Every structure is written in structure tokens, then in C-alpha cells.
Amino acid sequence: MRLTETALATTIDHPTRNSDNKPDYDSPLNREAFGENFKWGVATAAYQIEGAVNEDGRTDCVWDVFARKKGKIRNGDHARQACDFYHRYETDLEIAKELGFEQFRFSISWSRVMPDGHGLVNEAGIDFYNRVIDKCLALGMEPWITLYHWDLPQALEKSGGWKNRRIVEWFADYTAVCARAFGDRVKHWIVLNEPMAVAGLGYTTGEHAPGHTGIHNFLPVVHHLALSQAEGGRTLRRLLPDARIGNAVSCSYVYPHSQSAADVRAARRADALMNRLFIEPALGMGYPKDAFPFLSNIKRFMREGDRERLKFDFDFWGLQNYFSVVVQHSYLAPVMWLKEVPATLRNVPTTGLGWEVNPAGMYEILKQFSRYKGVRELLITENGAAFKDKLKEGQVADPGRQSYYQDYLAAVLKAKNEGINITGYFAWTLLDNFEWAHGYSARFGLVYVDFQTQGRTVKESGKWFAGFLKNAEL
Ligand code: NOJ
């Protein structure tokens, strides 16, 4: 999910780009080149695919309420049925397996397993995820759980949601319930998904649920998310000492529009927000105030001992990279003092959402994150592209998505070959799904979904991916 001009992300030593936006690489692109142990997966999220929002004891999450408000979701779409994964998980998991994926990432709907957000546990909700996990294992796919992919129980929103510091305890309780229920079979855990999107889009610009606006929300929400990611990590470690525990952050390489001092400083501010804000406190470095002094106001929300509490030694960091950005200093944008120069005005390749296709940016961001001393292992936990796909005579021709995957994978391989410890890649995503405020208008799937009939059709890019994973000649 991208951030808008209001909340955007780097380093000054920005590389020059090739005219085609691709990093130079000479290795052939095939599965073997990534090594035998490299993990290949596909990523999903509960709210975007499950549907069944009122079934078996699930209560509203903030997105159910947000989608009911006029004008919040494109075309008035909602996720009441979404991809109906709740009822179709078996065949959908079989499709993922047929495509050759060996890792399946999904998230738990908090209000499905804890309808009040804390306290009472809904066994029917737990049973659903047990079925998903067991089916993955039966197919020989490793289940990866994301604990929080944006669907906060509405019951907790009523008590202030991420603005209320008590959420750190609520989140730890919920984490413990999931660890006890699923930890016997699930070895890979991701605590938060893209916390920056929650703070920026959910509580500052209001483009996402719960739709709060105002910069005054930003810092307390950031702090409570950052405390929760560490607390979630500690809870998992205590209950599941052998689990692999990670956190998934959005990241975008930031280029200054020009080399002027003002643009370079603007790029550093954007980088602090987009790339550094959640990893650095976990690594014990504090918030990146050096590049963005506004962040020093976060001390108003800090209590004694918080600097320690913010730390957690994650086994891996999941990077979610889709595009890079170019930013420019601007007097018109108070607080950030910058604006994004949209890809559409720069004559560069873009996806259907206007996001810049820049595989070189993937390579740069991997290098940037690999420079942190405390980072043990990196994975790409999401990467993919939305295009306006059409189903014609049983086929979906999507050459743009196929070349996007090829070029981004080549960039990952280049980074890996240069010694960066990157151990896996998850495509976003298996099925076309509910793309948040874009509703169903943005199709990211390797598999096309007809939302009238719930029919599934593997796109040409999906067939390409399957061939790649089977290491066939492509
Ligand atoms: C990031 C989010 O985690 C995911 O939910 C979203 O659909 C993709 N990016 C694409 O925007």
C-alpha cells in the first residue's frame, strides 16, 4: 500500500538509474540461481480474502465499519464476501500448491478469534484457522501467520484503538491466544504488517480504516504500534521458543528530485518515515529524529523504560516493496515540508495504480536494510503489481505483471548474489481481492477472480510463475 504526499521516504548517496529502471545484472533468472533453501511463497491477508464477516461469531473490525461509510471505498465496494476464502480455502490452497508455492502467508482476523478484542476466545474462529493450517500442512505448504494485517476489532476502536496505550496489552493477549492455539504447527510468525500504513493512512490522512485524520494522532499511534511489535515478538518468543519471528514493513527507496540541499533533506525526511520509523526503535536505535526532528515530539508519549521496551531482536525482517518514490521540498506541506513527484509526471513505467515500476529501487532498498547491524535475515514478504486485467475466452493475458515479477526477481537475485542475506520471496498475491480503499478495482492476483461467480482463472503471469518455480525452461 502506498503512502500519499502527506506522509511519505532516504539516503543521500542515491544511485543513478538506468534509463530502463533496471539494475545491471548478468545472472540468468531461474529458480536454481536463488539456491535450494530459498523460500518461495505467496502472501494474503484475512480481510482481503475471507468474507464471511458475520459468520461463526466474528464481530466487526474497523474495516467493516469504514466500508459502510459513503465514499470511503471505490465504487462502494465492501468485503462482506470478498474471495469467499472462508468457504473456499481448500481449493484456493490447492491452487497455491499447484502454482508451486511452498510457503503460504495468511493473517488472522483478530475479531474472528476474539470478538471483544480481548478476554473471550471464539473457538469457531480458532477452528477455521486450524483447518487452514492443517490443509497447508497436508499439501506440504508451510503456513506463515501474520498476527495483525490492519483489521482491528471495532470493539477496541471504541476504546481508542491504536491511540490508547492499553492496546499494547490487548495485542499481547491476542498474540498469546494465537501462539497457544497454532504454535504447535506454525513455525513462522510475522507480528505486524506495515505499521506505517496504519499510522499514516488509518490515523493521519484517513484514507484507511478507522479513518481518523490529523497529525496529532500520528505520534501516539506510531509509538503504540512500535511497542506492540516488540511486545508481540516477546510474547511469541516466551511461548514458542523455537518459532521464527519477524515483522513486515513497507519500504520504498527514496530519490531526491534534485541534488539541491533542500530536496536531499526532504528525501531524508521521507526516508525516515517510510523506511526507518519502525525498524530502528526495534534495533535499539530509537526513532529517526536525526533526519526528521518532528519525531522528537514522540517523547510526550514515552514512559520510563520504553526505550528498552521498544527493542526486540527479530529473527527476520520482512520487506514489502512495490515502487520507489521521488520527493521534492515543498513549503506547501507543513510538518513534512515535501511533496512526492508522481511517477505519472515523470515519464517512467507505472502499474495500473500509477506506482512506479523500478526494480533498481528494490535492489537499493535491500542494500539499505542490509546495512543495519542488527538485521539477521531479510525476506521479501510482499511484492507484486496491479493491472486492469480482463478475462477473455478463459484467459487473462497480463504481460505487464509477468515482466514486473521477472525484473523485480532479477533485482532480488542481484542483491542476494552480492552477499545480502535474503532468504525468501512472497508474491503479492494469490487471488485478486479487496484492495482496501480501491475495493475490487485493483487486481493484484496471480489468479483472476470473477467476483460475481467466484470463478478462479490462473492468469498468464501465474502460469509463468508456476513454470519458474518448477524450474522449467521459460
Ligand atoms: C501492502 C499490504 O500489506 C497489502 O494488504 C496490500 O494489498 C498490498 N500492499 C498492495 O497494496
Coordinates of C-alpha atoms and ligand atoms in Angstrom, one line a residue:
M1 CA 0.0 0.0 0.0
R2 CA 1.5 3.3 -0.9
L3 CA 1.6 6.4 1.2
T4 CA 0.4 9.7 -0.2
E5 CA 2.1 13.0 -0.4
T6 CA 1.2 13.8 3.1
A7 CA 3.2 11.0 4.6
L8 CA 6.0 9.7 2.6
A9 CA 10.9 8.1 2.2
T10 CA 16.5 8.1 2.2
T11 CA 20.0 8.2 1.7
I12 CA 21.9 11.0 0.0
D13 CA 24.2 8.7 -1.9
H14 CA 21.5 7.9 -4.3
P15 CA 22.5 5.9 -7.3
T16 CA 22.0 7.0 -10.8
R17 CA 19.4 4.9 -12.6
N18 CA 19.5 3.2 -15.9
S19 CA 17.0 4.5 -18.4
D20 CA 15.0 1.3 -18.1
N21 CA 14.9 1.4 -14.3
K22 CA 16.6 -2.0 -14.0
P23 CA 19.7 -2.7 -12.0
D24 CA 22.6 -4.2 -14.1
Y25 CA 22.7 -8.0 -13.6
D26 CA 24.0 -10.8 -15.7
S27 CA 22.8 -13.9 -13.9
P28 CA 20.2 -15.9 -15.7
L29 CA 16.8 -15.7 -14.0
N30 CA 15.8 -19.2 -12.8
R31 CA 14.8 -20.7 -9.6
E32 CA 18.1 -22.6 -9.2
A33 CA 20.0 -19.4 -9.1
F34 CA 18.4 -18.5 -5.8
G35 CA 19.6 -21.7 -4.2
E36 CA 17.9 -24.7 -2.8
N37 CA 16.9 -23.3 0.5
F38 CA 15.4 -20.1 -0.8
K39 CA 11.7 -19.9 0.3
W40 CA 9.0 -19.3 -2.3
G41 CA 5.7 -18.2 -1.1
V42 CA 2.5 -16.3 -1.7
A43 CA 1.1 -13.8 0.7
T44 CA -2.6 -13.0 1.6
A45 CA -4.5 -11.1 4.3
A46 CA -7.6 -12.1 6.1
Y47 CA -9.8 -9.1 5.5
Q48 CA -8.9 -9.0 1.8
I49 CA -10.0 -12.6 1.0
E50 CA -12.1 -14.2 3.7
G51 CA -15.6 -12.7 3.5
A52 CA -17.9 -14.4 6.0
V53 CA -17.8 -11.3 8.1
N54 CA -20.8 -12.2 10.2
E55 CA -20.3 -15.9 10.4
D56 CA -19.4 -18.2 13.3
G57 CA -19.1 -15.5 15.9
R58 CA -16.9 -13.0 14.1
T59 CA -17.6 -9.4 15.1
D60 CA -16.9 -6.2 13.1
C61 CA -13.5 -4.9 12.5
V62 CA -12.7 -1.3 11.7
W63 CA -12.8 -2.0 8.0
D64 CA -16.3 -3.3 8.1
V65 CA -17.5 -0.1 9.7
F66 CA -15.3 2.1 7.4
A67 CA -16.6 0.3 4.3
R68 CA -20.2 1.1 5.3
K69 CA -19.5 4.9 5.2
K70 CA -20.3 6.6 2.0
G71 CA -17.4 7.5 -0.3
K72 CA -14.7 5.6 1.6
I73 CA -14.2 2.7 -0.8
R74 CA -14.1 3.0 -4.5
N75 CA -17.4 2.0 -6.2
G76 CA -18.9 1.5 -2.8
D77 CA -17.3 -1.9 -2.6
H78 CA -17.2 -3.9 0.6
A79 CA -15.6 -7.1 1.8
R80 CA -18.7 -9.0 3.0
Q81 CA -17.9 -11.8 0.6
A82 CA -14.5 -10.8 -0.8
C83 CA -13.0 -14.0 -2.3
D84 CA -15.1 -16.2 0.0
F85 CA -11.8 -17.8 1.1
Y86 CA -13.6 -18.7 4.4
H87 CA -15.5 -21.4 2.5
R88 CA -13.2 -22.0 -0.4
Y89 CA -9.8 -22.2 1.4
E90 CA -9.3 -25.8 0.5
T91 CA -9.5 -25.3 -3.3
D92 CA -7.6 -22.0 -3.0
L93 CA -4.8 -23.6 -1.1
E94 CA -4.7 -26.3 -3.7
I95 CA -4.3 -23.7 -6.4
A96 CA -1.4 -22.1 -4.5
K97 CA 0.2 -25.5 -4.3
E98 CA -0.3 -26.2 -7.9
L99 CA 1.4 -23.0 -8.8
G100 CA 4.4 -24.4 -7.0
F101 CA 4.4 -22.3 -3.8
E102 CA 5.8 -24.0 -0.7
Q103 CA 5.0 -21.2 1.8
F104 CA 1.6 -19.7 2.4
R105 CA 1.3 -16.4 4.3
F106 CA -2.1 -15.5 5.7
S107 CA -3.3 -13.3 8.6
I108 CA -5.6 -14.0 11.5
S109 CA -8.7 -11.9 11.8
W110 CA -8.5 -10.7 15.4
S111 CA -12.2 -10.2 15.8
R112 CA -12.8 -13.7 14.5
V113 CA -10.8 -15.3 17.3
M114 CA -11.5 -12.6 20.0
P115 CA -14.9 -10.9 19.3
D116 CA -14.4 -8.3 22.0
G117 CA -10.7 -7.8 21.2
H118 CA -9.6 -9.3 24.5
G119 CA -10.8 -11.7 27.0
L120 CA -13.3 -14.1 25.5
V121 CA -11.9 -16.6 22.8
N122 CA -14.2 -17.7 19.9
E123 CA -13.4 -21.4 19.4
A124 CA -15.2 -21.4 16.0
G125 CA -12.7 -18.7 14.8
I126 CA -9.8 -20.7 16.1
D127 CA -11.2 -23.8 14.3
F128 CA -11.2 -22.0 11.0
Y129 CA -7.5 -21.2 11.2
N130 CA -6.8 -24.7 12.4
R131 CA -8.4 -26.0 9.2
V132 CA -6.3 -23.6 7.1
I133 CA -3.1 -24.6 8.8
D134 CA -3.9 -28.3 8.6
K135 CA -4.7 -28.1 4.9
C136 CA -1.5 -26.2 4.2
L137 CA 0.5 -28.9 6.0
A138 CA -1.4 -31.7 4.3
L139 CA -0.4 -30.1 0.9
G140 CA 3.2 -29.7 2.0
M141 CA 3.0 -25.9 2.3
E142 CA 4.5 -24.2 5.3
P143 CA 2.0 -21.8 7.0
W144 CA 3.2 -18.3 7.9
I145 CA 0.9 -16.3 10.2
T146 CA 0.7 -12.6 10.2
L147 CA -0.9 -11.5 13.5
Y148 CA -2.1 -8.1 12.5
H149 CA -2.9 -7.1 9.0
W150 CA -5.0 -4.0 9.7
D151 CA -8.3 -5.4 10.8
L152 CA -8.6 -4.1 14.3
P153 CA -11.7 -5.3 16.2
Q154 CA -14.2 -2.5 16.3
A155 CA -14.7 -3.2 20.0
L156 CA -11.2 -2.0 20.6
E157 CA -11.6 1.0 18.3
K158 CA -14.4 2.1 20.6
S159 CA -11.8 2.3 23.4
G160 CA -9.5 4.4 21.3
G161 CA -7.8 1.7 19.2
W162 CA -4.2 2.3 18.4
K163 CA -4.4 5.7 20.1
N164 CA -4.9 4.0 23.5
R165 CA -1.7 2.7 25.1
R166 CA -3.7 -0.2 26.6
I167 CA -3.6 -1.7 23.1
V168 CA -0.1 -3.0 23.9
E169 CA -1.7 -5.3 26.5
W170 CA -4.6 -6.2 24.3
F171 CA -2.3 -7.1 21.5
A172 CA -0.1 -9.2 23.7
D173 CA -3.2 -11.2 25.0
Y174 CA -4.3 -11.8 21.4
T175 CA -0.8 -12.9 20.4
A176 CA -0.7 -15.3 23.3
V177 CA -4.1 -16.8 22.3
C178 CA -2.8 -17.4 18.7
A179 CA 0.6 -18.7 19.9
R180 CA -1.1 -21.3 22.1
A181 CA -3.7 -22.3 19.5
F182 CA -1.4 -22.5 16.4
G183 CA 2.2 -22.7 17.7
D184 CA 2.4 -26.4 17.7
R185 CA 2.2 -26.4 13.9
V186 CA 3.2 -22.9 12.8
K187 CA 6.9 -22.1 12.8
H188 CA 6.9 -18.7 11.1
W189 CA 5.3 -15.7 12.6
I190 CA 5.0 -12.1 11.4
V191 CA 3.9 -9.7 14.1
L192 CA 2.7 -6.5 12.4
N193 CA 2.1 -5.9 8.7
E194 CA 3.1 -2.4 7.5
P195 CA 2.6 -0.5 10.7
M196 CA 3.4 2.7 8.8
A197 CA 0.2 2.3 6.8
V198 CA -1.8 2.0 9.9
A199 CA -0.4 5.2 11.5
G200 CA -0.2 7.2 8.2
L201 CA -3.3 6.2 6.3
G202 CA -5.5 4.9 9.1
Y203 CA -5.0 7.7 11.7
T204 CA -3.5 10.7 9.9
T205 CA -4.8 11.0 6.3
G206 CA -8.0 9.0 7.0
E207 CA -7.8 7.1 3.7
H208 CA -7.9 3.8 5.6
A209 CA -9.9 2.5 8.5
P210 CA -10.6 3.7 11.0
G211 CA -10.4 6.9 9.0
H212 CA -9.1 9.3 11.6
T213 CA -7.4 12.4 10.4
G214 CA -4.9 14.8 12.0
I215 CA -1.2 14.9 12.6
H216 CA -1.9 14.8 16.4
N217 CA -2.8 11.1 16.1
F218 CA 0.3 10.2 14.3
L219 CA 2.9 10.0 17.1
P220 CA 0.9 8.2 19.7
V221 CA -0.2 5.7 17.2
V222 CA 3.4 5.1 15.9
H223 CA 4.6 4.6 19.5
H224 CA 1.9 2.2 20.4
L225 CA 2.5 0.2 17.2
A226 CA 6.2 0.1 17.8
L227 CA 5.7 -1.0 21.4
S228 CA 3.3 -3.7 20.3
Q229 CA 5.6 -5.1 17.6
A230 CA 8.2 -5.7 20.3
E231 CA 5.7 -6.9 22.9
G232 CA 4.2 -9.3 20.3
G233 CA 7.7 -10.6 19.5
R234 CA 8.5 -11.2 23.2
T235 CA 5.2 -12.9 23.8
L236 CA 5.8 -15.3 20.9
R237 CA 9.4 -15.9 22.0
R238 CA 8.3 -16.8 25.5
L239 CA 5.6 -19.2 24.4
L240 CA 7.2 -20.6 21.3
P241 CA 11.0 -20.6 21.8
D242 CA 11.6 -22.4 18.6
A243 CA 9.5 -20.2 16.3
R244 CA 11.0 -17.9 13.7
I245 CA 9.7 -14.4 14.5
G246 CA 9.6 -11.5 12.1
N247 CA 7.9 -8.2 11.4
A248 CA 6.8 -6.9 8.0
V249 CA 7.5 -3.3 7.0
S250 CA 6.6 -1.3 3.9
C251 CA 9.7 0.3 2.3
S252 CA 10.4 2.4 -0.8
Y253 CA 13.7 3.7 -2.0
V254 CA 13.6 7.5 -2.0
Y255 CA 15.3 9.6 -4.6
P256 CA 15.5 13.4 -4.2
H257 CA 14.1 15.2 -7.1
S258 CA 17.3 17.2 -7.4
Q259 CA 20.6 17.4 -5.7
S260 CA 19.7 20.7 -4.0
A261 CA 20.2 20.6 -0.2
A262 CA 16.5 21.2 0.3
D263 CA 15.4 18.3 -1.9
V264 CA 18.1 16.0 -0.3
R265 CA 16.8 16.9 3.2
A266 CA 13.3 16.3 2.1
A267 CA 14.3 12.8 0.8
R268 CA 15.9 12.1 4.1
R269 CA 12.7 13.0 6.0
A270 CA 10.6 10.9 3.7
D271 CA 13.1 8.0 4.2
A272 CA 12.9 8.4 8.0
L273 CA 9.1 7.9 7.8
M274 CA 8.8 5.3 5.0
N275 CA 11.8 3.1 5.8
R276 CA 13.3 3.8 9.3
L277 CA 10.4 4.5 11.6
F278 CA 9.6 1.0 12.8
I279 CA 12.8 -0.9 12.4
E280 CA 15.2 1.5 14.2
P281 CA 13.4 1.5 17.6
A282 CA 13.3 -2.3 17.5
L283 CA 17.0 -2.4 16.8
G284 CA 17.6 -0.2 19.9
M285 CA 18.4 2.9 17.8
G286 CA 15.4 5.0 18.9
Y287 CA 13.2 6.9 16.4
P288 CA 15.0 8.5 13.4
K289 CA 14.9 12.1 14.8
D290 CA 18.2 12.9 13.1
A291 CA 16.5 13.2 9.7
F292 CA 13.1 14.3 10.9
P293 CA 13.3 16.4 14.1
F294 CA 9.4 16.5 14.4
L295 CA 9.7 12.9 15.7
S296 CA 11.3 14.2 18.9
N297 CA 7.8 15.1 20.0
I298 CA 7.2 11.4 20.4
K299 CA 8.8 11.7 23.9
R300 CA 5.4 13.1 25.1
F301 CA 4.1 9.5 24.7
M302 CA 7.1 7.7 26.1
R303 CA 7.2 6.3 29.6
E304 CA 10.1 5.3 31.7
G305 CA 11.6 2.1 30.3
D306 CA 10.0 2.5 26.9
R307 CA 13.4 2.7 25.0
E308 CA 14.1 -0.8 26.3
R309 CA 10.5 -2.0 25.7
L310 CA 10.8 -0.9 22.1
K311 CA 13.6 -3.4 21.4
F312 CA 13.1 -6.8 20.1
D313 CA 15.6 -9.0 18.3
F314 CA 13.6 -10.3 15.4
D315 CA 14.8 -13.4 13.6
F316 CA 13.9 -11.8 10.3
W317 CA 12.6 -8.6 8.7
G318 CA 10.0 -8.9 6.0
L319 CA 10.3 -6.1 3.4
Q320 CA 7.3 -5.1 1.3
N321 CA 8.4 -3.2 -1.7
Y322 CA 6.4 -2.2 -4.7
F323 CA 7.7 1.1 -6.0
S324 CA 10.2 3.8 -5.4
V325 CA 9.4 7.5 -4.9
V326 CA 10.9 10.8 -5.8
V327 CA 10.3 13.7 -3.4
Q328 CA 10.9 17.4 -3.5
H329 CA 11.0 20.1 -0.9
S330 CA 7.7 22.0 -0.6
Y331 CA 6.6 25.0 1.5
L332 CA 3.0 24.0 1.0
A333 CA 3.1 20.9 3.1
P334 CA 3.6 21.8 6.8
V335 CA 5.3 19.3 9.1
M336 CA 6.8 17.2 6.3
W337 CA 7.7 20.1 4.0
L338 CA 7.8 17.9 1.0
K339 CA 5.8 16.5 -1.8
E340 CA 6.0 13.5 -4.0
V341 CA 6.7 14.0 -7.6
P342 CA 4.3 11.4 -9.0
A343 CA 5.5 8.8 -11.4
T344 CA 2.8 9.7 -13.9
L345 CA 4.5 13.1 -14.3
R346 CA 8.0 11.7 -14.7
N347 CA 7.5 9.6 -17.8
V348 CA 8.5 6.3 -16.1
P349 CA 6.8 2.9 -16.3
T350 CA 3.9 2.5 -13.9
T351 CA 1.5 -0.2 -12.8
G352 CA -2.3 0.2 -13.1
L353 CA -2.3 2.2 -9.8
G354 CA 0.3 4.7 -11.1
W355 CA 3.0 3.2 -9.0
E356 CA 6.5 3.5 -10.4
V357 CA 7.9 0.2 -11.7
N358 CA 11.5 0.4 -10.6
P359 CA 13.3 -2.9 -9.9
A360 CA 16.5 -0.9 -9.3
G361 CA 14.7 0.6 -6.2
M362 CA 14.1 -3.0 -4.9
Y363 CA 17.8 -3.6 -5.1
E364 CA 18.7 -0.3 -3.4
I365 CA 16.2 -0.9 -0.6
L366 CA 17.6 -4.4 0.1
K367 CA 21.1 -2.9 0.3
Q368 CA 19.8 -0.2 2.6
F369 CA 18.2 -2.6 5.1
S370 CA 21.1 -5.0 4.9
R371 CA 23.4 -2.2 6.3
Y372 CA 21.7 -2.4 9.7
K373 CA 24.0 -4.4 12.1
G374 CA 21.0 -5.9 14.0
V375 CA 19.3 -7.3 10.9
R376 CA 19.9 -11.0 10.8
E377 CA 17.8 -12.1 7.8
L378 CA 15.7 -10.4 5.2
L379 CA 12.8 -11.7 3.2
I380 CA 10.5 -10.1 0.7
T381 CA 7.2 -10.7 2.3
E382 CA 5.3 -8.9 -0.4
N383 CA 5.9 -7.7 -3.9
G384 CA 3.6 -7.6 -6.9
A385 CA 1.6 -5.3 -9.3
A386 CA -2.0 -4.3 -10.0
F387 CA -3.2 -4.0 -13.6
K388 CA -6.5 -3.8 -15.3
D389 CA -6.9 -7.4 -16.2
K390 CA -9.6 -8.8 -18.4
L391 CA -10.9 -12.3 -18.7
K392 CA -11.3 -13.2 -22.3
E393 CA -12.1 -16.7 -23.6
G394 CA -10.9 -18.3 -20.4
Q395 CA -7.6 -16.5 -20.4
V396 CA -6.1 -13.5 -18.7
A397 CA -3.2 -12.0 -20.6
D398 CA -1.1 -9.8 -18.2
P399 CA 2.3 -9.3 -19.7
G400 CA 2.9 -6.2 -17.5
R401 CA 2.7 -8.3 -14.4
Q402 CA 4.9 -11.0 -15.7
S403 CA 7.7 -8.6 -16.7
Y404 CA 7.2 -6.8 -13.3
Y405 CA 7.9 -10.1 -11.5
Q406 CA 10.8 -11.0 -13.7
D407 CA 12.5 -7.7 -13.3
Y408 CA 11.9 -7.5 -9.5
L409 CA 13.1 -11.0 -9.0
A410 CA 16.3 -10.2 -11.0
A411 CA 16.9 -7.3 -8.7
V412 CA 16.4 -9.6 -5.6
L413 CA 18.8 -12.1 -7.1
K414 CA 21.4 -9.4 -7.8
A415 CA 21.3 -8.4 -4.1
K416 CA 21.5 -12.0 -3.0
N417 CA 24.4 -12.7 -5.2
E418 CA 26.2 -9.7 -3.7
G419 CA 26.0 -11.4 -0.3
I420 CA 22.9 -9.9 1.2
N421 CA 21.2 -12.5 3.5
I422 CA 17.9 -12.6 1.7
T423 CA 16.2 -16.0 2.3
G424 CA 12.8 -15.8 0.7
Y425 CA 10.3 -14.1 -1.5
F426 CA 6.5 -13.9 -1.3
A427 CA 4.4 -12.8 -4.2
W428 CA 1.5 -10.4 -3.5
T429 CA -0.9 -12.1 -4.1
L430 CA -2.7 -15.4 -4.9
L431 CA -6.1 -14.0 -5.7
D432 CA -7.5 -10.7 -6.9
N433 CA -9.0 -9.4 -3.7
F434 CA -10.4 -6.4 -1.7
E435 CA -7.6 -3.9 -2.2
W436 CA -8.6 -1.6 0.7
A437 CA -9.8 1.8 -0.4
H438 CA -9.5 0.7 -4.1
G439 CA -12.1 -2.0 -3.5
Y440 CA -12.0 -4.6 -6.3
S441 CA -10.8 -2.1 -8.9
A442 CA -7.1 -3.0 -8.3
R443 CA -6.3 -6.6 -9.3
F444 CA -3.1 -7.9 -7.8
G445 CA -3.6 -11.7 -8.1
L446 CA -1.7 -14.4 -10.0
V447 CA -5.2 -15.8 -10.2
Y448 CA -8.1 -13.8 -11.6
V449 CA -11.3 -13.8 -9.6
D450 CA -14.7 -13.2 -11.1
F451 CA -16.5 -11.6 -8.1
Q452 CA -19.9 -12.4 -9.5
T453 CA -19.4 -16.2 -9.7
Q454 CA -16.3 -16.6 -7.5
G455 CA -14.7 -18.3 -10.5
R456 CA -10.9 -18.6 -10.5
T457 CA -8.7 -18.4 -13.6
V458 CA -4.9 -18.6 -13.4
K459 CA -3.5 -15.6 -15.2
E460 CA -0.7 -15.9 -17.8
S461 CA 1.6 -14.4 -15.1
G462 CA 0.5 -17.2 -12.7
K463 CA 1.4 -19.8 -15.3
W464 CA 4.8 -18.1 -15.8
F465 CA 5.4 -18.1 -12.1
A466 CA 4.5 -21.8 -11.9
G467 CA 6.9 -22.6 -14.7
F468 CA 9.6 -20.6 -12.9
L469 CA 9.0 -22.4 -9.7
K470 CA 9.2 -25.8 -11.5
N471 CA 12.5 -24.6 -12.8
A472 CA 11.3 -25.2 -16.3
E473 CA 12.8 -23.5 -19.4
L474 CA 10.9 -20.2 -19.8
Ligands
NOJ1 C1 0.6 -3.9 1.2 C2 -0.5 -4.5 2.1 O1 0.1 -5.3 3.1 C3 -1.5 -5.4 1.3 O2 -2.6 -5.6 2.1 C4 -1.9 -4.6 0.0 O3 -2.9 -5.3 -0.6 C5 -0.7 -4.6 -0.9 N1 0.4 -3.8 -0.2 C6 -0.9 -3.9 -2.2 O4 -1.3 -2.5 -2.0

